[in-house]
Coordinates of C-alpha atoms in Angstrom, one line a residue:
V10 CA -3.8 -17.4 -9.7
G11 CA -3.9 -15.4 -6.5
C12 CA -2.2 -15.3 -3.1
D13 CA -2.4 -13.8 0.2
R14 CA -1.1 -13.8 3.7
S15 CA -4.4 -13.9 5.1
K16 CA -6.4 -17.3 4.9
N17 CA -9.9 -15.8 5.4
L18 CA -9.3 -13.5 2.2
V19 CA -8.0 -16.8 0.3
D20 CA -11.0 -18.8 1.5
I21 CA -13.4 -16.2 0.2
C22 CA -11.4 -16.3 -3.1
G23 CA -12.2 -20.4 -3.2
E24 CA -16.1 -19.6 -2.1
K25 CA -16.0 -17.3 -5.5
H26 CA -14.3 -20.4 -7.2
F27 CA -11.0 -18.4 -7.9
Q28 CA -7.6 -20.3 -7.7
A29 CA -5.9 -18.8 -4.5
F30 CA -3.5 -20.0 -1.7
V31 CA -1.9 -18.3 1.3
C32 CA 1.9 -17.5 1.0
D33 CA 4.5 -14.6 2.1
A34 CA 5.2 -12.3 -0.1
L35 CA 8.8 -12.5 0.5
S36 CA 8.8 -16.4 -0.5
V37 CA 6.0 -17.4 -3.0
P38 CA 6.1 -20.9 -3.7
I39 CA 5.9 -21.0 -7.6
R40 CA 8.9 -21.9 -9.8
S41 CA 10.8 -19.2 -11.0
G42 CA 10.4 -18.0 -14.5
S43 CA 7.2 -19.5 -14.7
C44 CA 4.8 -16.6 -15.0
D45 CA 4.1 -14.3 -17.9
A46 CA 2.9 -11.5 -15.8
C47 CA 2.4 -10.3 -12.1
I48 CA 0.5 -7.9 -10.0
S49 CA 1.4 -6.4 -7.0
I50 CA -1.3 -4.2 -5.7
A51 CA -1.5 -2.3 -2.1
V52 CA 1.1 -4.7 -0.7
I53 CA 4.8 -3.2 -0.8
H54 CA 4.0 -0.3 1.4
H55 CA 3.3 -2.8 4.3
F56 CA 6.6 -3.6 4.7
S57 CA 8.9 -2.0 7.4
T58 CA 12.1 -1.8 6.0
A59 CA 14.1 -1.1 2.6
E60 CA 15.5 -4.3 2.8
R61 CA 12.4 -6.4 3.0
R62 CA 10.5 -3.8 0.4
L63 CA 13.5 -4.6 -1.8
A64 CA 13.2 -8.4 -1.1
T65 CA 9.8 -8.3 -2.3
I66 CA 10.6 -6.9 -5.4
R67 CA 13.0 -9.2 -6.1
E68 CA 10.9 -12.3 -5.5
L69 CA 8.3 -10.5 -7.8
A70 CA 10.9 -10.6 -10.4
R71 CA 12.0 -14.0 -10.1
L72 CA 8.6 -15.6 -10.8
L73 CA 8.9 -13.7 -14.0
R74 CA 9.8 -15.3 -17.4
P75 CA 12.7 -13.4 -19.4
G76 CA 10.6 -10.4 -21.3
G77 CA 7.6 -11.1 -18.4
T78 CA 6.3 -7.9 -16.8
A79 CA 5.0 -6.8 -13.4
L80 CA 2.8 -4.0 -12.2
I81 CA 3.4 -2.5 -9.0
Y82 CA 1.3 0.0 -7.0
V83 CA 2.0 1.5 -3.7
W84 CA 0.3 4.0 -1.8
A85 CA 2.1 7.9 -2.6
M86 CA 2.9 10.2 0.3
E87 CA 2.1 12.9 -2.3
Q88 CA -1.9 12.9 -2.0
E89 CA -2.2 16.0 -4.1
Y90 CA -0.1 15.9 -7.1
K91 CA 0.1 18.5 -10.1
N92 CA -2.6 20.5 -7.9
Q93 CA -5.1 17.4 -8.2
K94 CA -6.3 15.6 -4.8
S95 CA -6.6 12.1 -4.8
K96 CA -9.8 10.2 -5.0
Y97 CA -8.9 9.4 -1.2
L98 CA -8.6 13.2 0.1
K99 CA -12.0 13.8 -1.8
E100 CA -13.7 11.6 -0.4
K101 CA -14.3 13.3 3.1
N102 CA -16.6 11.7 5.9
G103 CA -19.1 14.0 5.0
S104 CA -19.6 12.2 1.9
K105 CA -22.6 10.0 0.9
N106 CA -20.2 7.1 2.4
K107 CA -20.7 8.6 5.8
D108 CA -21.8 5.3 7.5
K109 CA -19.3 3.1 6.2
E110 CA -16.3 2.9 3.7
M111 CA -14.1 0.3 2.3
N112 CA -10.9 -0.5 3.5
T113 CA -8.5 1.9 1.5
D114 CA -6.8 -1.6 0.1
T115 CA -9.7 -2.7 -1.7
A116 CA -12.3 0.3 -2.1
Q117 CA -10.1 2.3 -4.5
R118 CA -8.5 0.3 -7.1
P119 CA -5.7 3.3 -7.0
L120 CA -5.2 3.4 -3.4
S121 CA -4.2 6.3 -1.7
D122 CA -2.5 7.6 1.6
Q123 CA 0.2 10.4 2.4
G124 CA 3.2 11.4 3.7
P125 CA 6.6 12.5 5.5
D126 CA 7.8 15.6 7.3
N127 CA 10.7 16.1 9.7
S128 CA 9.2 14.2 12.3
S129 CA 9.1 11.2 10.1
Q130 CA 9.9 7.8 12.2
D131 CA 11.5 5.0 11.1
S132 CA 12.4 5.0 7.2
P133 CA 15.7 2.2 6.9
W134 CA 17.4 3.1 3.6
S135 CA 20.4 1.3 2.1
D136 CA 22.8 3.9 1.2
Q137 CA 22.8 3.0 -2.5
L138 CA 18.8 3.2 -2.5
I139 CA 19.8 7.1 -0.7
K140 CA 22.0 7.8 -3.7
D141 CA 19.6 6.5 -6.3
L142 CA 16.9 8.7 -5.1
K143 CA 17.6 12.2 -5.9
D144 CA 14.2 13.8 -5.2
E145 CA 14.4 16.3 -2.6
S146 CA 10.7 16.6 -2.0
C147 CA 10.8 14.4 0.8
D148 CA 13.0 15.0 3.7
A149 CA 11.7 12.8 6.3
K150 CA 14.4 11.7 8.5
P151 CA 14.8 8.9 11.3
V152 CA 14.3 10.3 14.7
A153 CA 15.1 9.0 18.4
D154 CA 11.2 8.3 19.1
F155 CA 10.2 5.3 17.0
R156 CA 6.7 5.5 18.3
L157 CA 4.8 5.7 14.8
P158 CA 2.1 8.4 14.3
V159 CA -1.3 7.3 13.7
H160 CA -3.2 8.6 10.7
T161 CA -6.2 10.7 10.5
N162 CA -8.1 9.1 7.7
R163 CA -9.0 11.2 4.3
T164 CA -6.2 13.5 5.2
S165 CA -2.9 14.2 3.9
F166 CA 0.3 12.4 5.4
H167 CA 2.8 13.8 7.6
S168 CA 5.2 11.0 8.0
Q169 CA 6.4 8.3 5.8
D170 CA 6.0 5.4 8.5
L171 CA 2.6 5.4 9.9
L172 CA -0.2 3.5 11.5
V173 CA -3.6 3.6 9.6
P174 CA -6.5 2.8 12.0
W175 CA -9.3 0.3 11.0
H176 CA -12.9 0.6 12.3
L177 CA -14.0 -2.8 12.0
K178 CA -18.1 -3.1 11.3
G179 CA -20.1 -4.6 14.3
G180 CA -22.4 -7.4 13.9
T181 CA -22.7 -10.4 11.3
R182 CA -21.2 -10.0 8.0
K183 CA -23.4 -10.4 5.2
K184 CA -22.6 -12.9 2.5
E185 CA -22.2 -10.4 -0.2
E186 CA -20.6 -7.5 2.2
S187 CA -16.9 -7.3 1.6
V188 CA -14.8 -8.2 4.6
D189 CA -12.7 -5.2 4.8
T190 CA -16.0 -2.9 5.2
V191 CA -15.2 -0.5 8.0
L192 CA -17.0 2.3 9.8
V193 CA -15.9 6.1 9.3
P194 CA -14.0 7.7 12.1
G195 CA -16.6 10.4 11.8
G196 CA -19.6 7.9 12.5
S197 CA -21.3 8.3 15.8
K198 CA -19.9 8.0 19.0
E199 CA -21.7 4.8 20.0
S200 CA -20.5 3.3 16.7
R201 CA -17.0 4.3 17.4
E202 CA -16.9 2.7 20.8
L203 CA -19.0 -0.5 19.5
S204 CA -16.3 -0.9 16.8
P205 CA -13.0 -2.6 17.5
V206 CA -10.2 -0.4 15.9
F207 CA -7.0 -2.0 14.6
H208 CA -3.7 -0.2 13.4
R209 CA -2.0 -1.3 10.2
Y210 CA 1.4 -0.3 9.2
Y211 CA 2.2 1.6 6.0
H212 CA 5.2 3.1 4.4
V213 CA 3.8 5.4 2.2
F214 CA 6.1 6.4 -0.8
C215 CA 7.6 9.5 -2.2
E216 CA 8.0 10.5 -5.7
G217 CA 10.7 8.3 -7.3
E218 CA 11.1 6.2 -4.5
L219 CA 9.4 3.1 -5.7
E220 CA 11.3 3.7 -9.2
A221 CA 14.6 4.0 -7.3
V222 CA 14.2 0.5 -5.7
C223 CA 13.0 -1.3 -8.8
R224 CA 16.3 0.1 -10.7
S225 CA 18.6 -0.8 -8.0
L226 CA 17.7 -4.6 -9.2
D227 CA 19.6 -5.7 -12.3
C228 CA 17.3 -8.1 -13.4
V229 CA 14.5 -5.9 -14.4
G230 CA 14.0 -2.8 -16.3
V231 CA 11.6 0.1 -15.5
Q232 CA 9.3 0.2 -18.6
K233 CA 7.0 2.7 -17.0
S234 CA 6.5 5.0 -13.9
Y235 CA 3.5 6.8 -13.2
Y236 CA 1.4 8.5 -10.7
D237 CA -2.4 7.5 -10.4
Q238 CA -4.7 8.6 -7.8
G239 CA -2.8 8.5 -4.8
N240 CA -0.3 5.7 -6.0
W241 CA 2.9 5.5 -7.2
C242 CA 3.0 2.8 -9.9
V243 CA 5.7 0.9 -12.1
I244 CA 5.6 -1.6 -14.8
L245 CA 8.7 -3.6 -14.8
E246 CA 10.3 -6.2 -17.5
K247 CA 12.2 -9.2 -16.6
F248 CA 15.8 -9.3 -18.5

C-alpha cells in the first residue's frame, strides 16, 4: 500500500491498479503496529525542521509491528564519497539526456544531492541531536539571512538547506510519460522561457546525521546505515 501527499500521483497509482491513498507523512491513517515493513524514499529530506524530520521517522516506526523493519533514503550532502562521484554528478547536462531529465526523486532509485558550507541557512537541530552527531565534516551554521540558496542541478551542494529548481515540461503529457519529467536547465533559451520553473525545498543530510536522528528514538534500533549513490540510508527494526 502506497501513500503520497499528491493526489495527482495517487490517481496515477489508481490508474495502474495499485493501492494508494493521499496522506501526510506526519500523520498516516494506518493502525499502529500493523505493518511488517515500511519504506520512505525521498520524503524526509523535504521537511524543513529537525523536529519534523524526527516526527516523520517516529510516525514510520509507529506503523511497524515489533520486529518489523523500515528502510529510509534521503539525499546526501556528500555527492562525492570515497573518491567516487554519485550518479547524480556524473549525469551532466551534456549527456544523452540533454533534452529532458527525470525528476531526481524518481529518476534515480538512489536519489542524490549535496551540501552545506558555512553559509548554510536554516538547519534547526535539537541539542540532543547535535550531541549525537559527532562528525565534523559538515560545519553548516545558521545565519541571519534566511533566504535559501537555489541549487544548480547536477552540481555539488553548498548548503544543507536549499531550493532545487524544477523545469516542468510544457505541452500535453503523454499517457506513458512520467508526471515528473522536466527540462534540463541547459536546454535551449526558448524552452527554458516557456517551461514553468518551481522551487522545491530540500534538507540534504550530512554523514551520520540520519543515523543520529534514528538513534534518538528508543522504539527502534539501527540495523544498518550506508551510503548509496548520493543518498544516506538506514534500515531500522522496531523493538
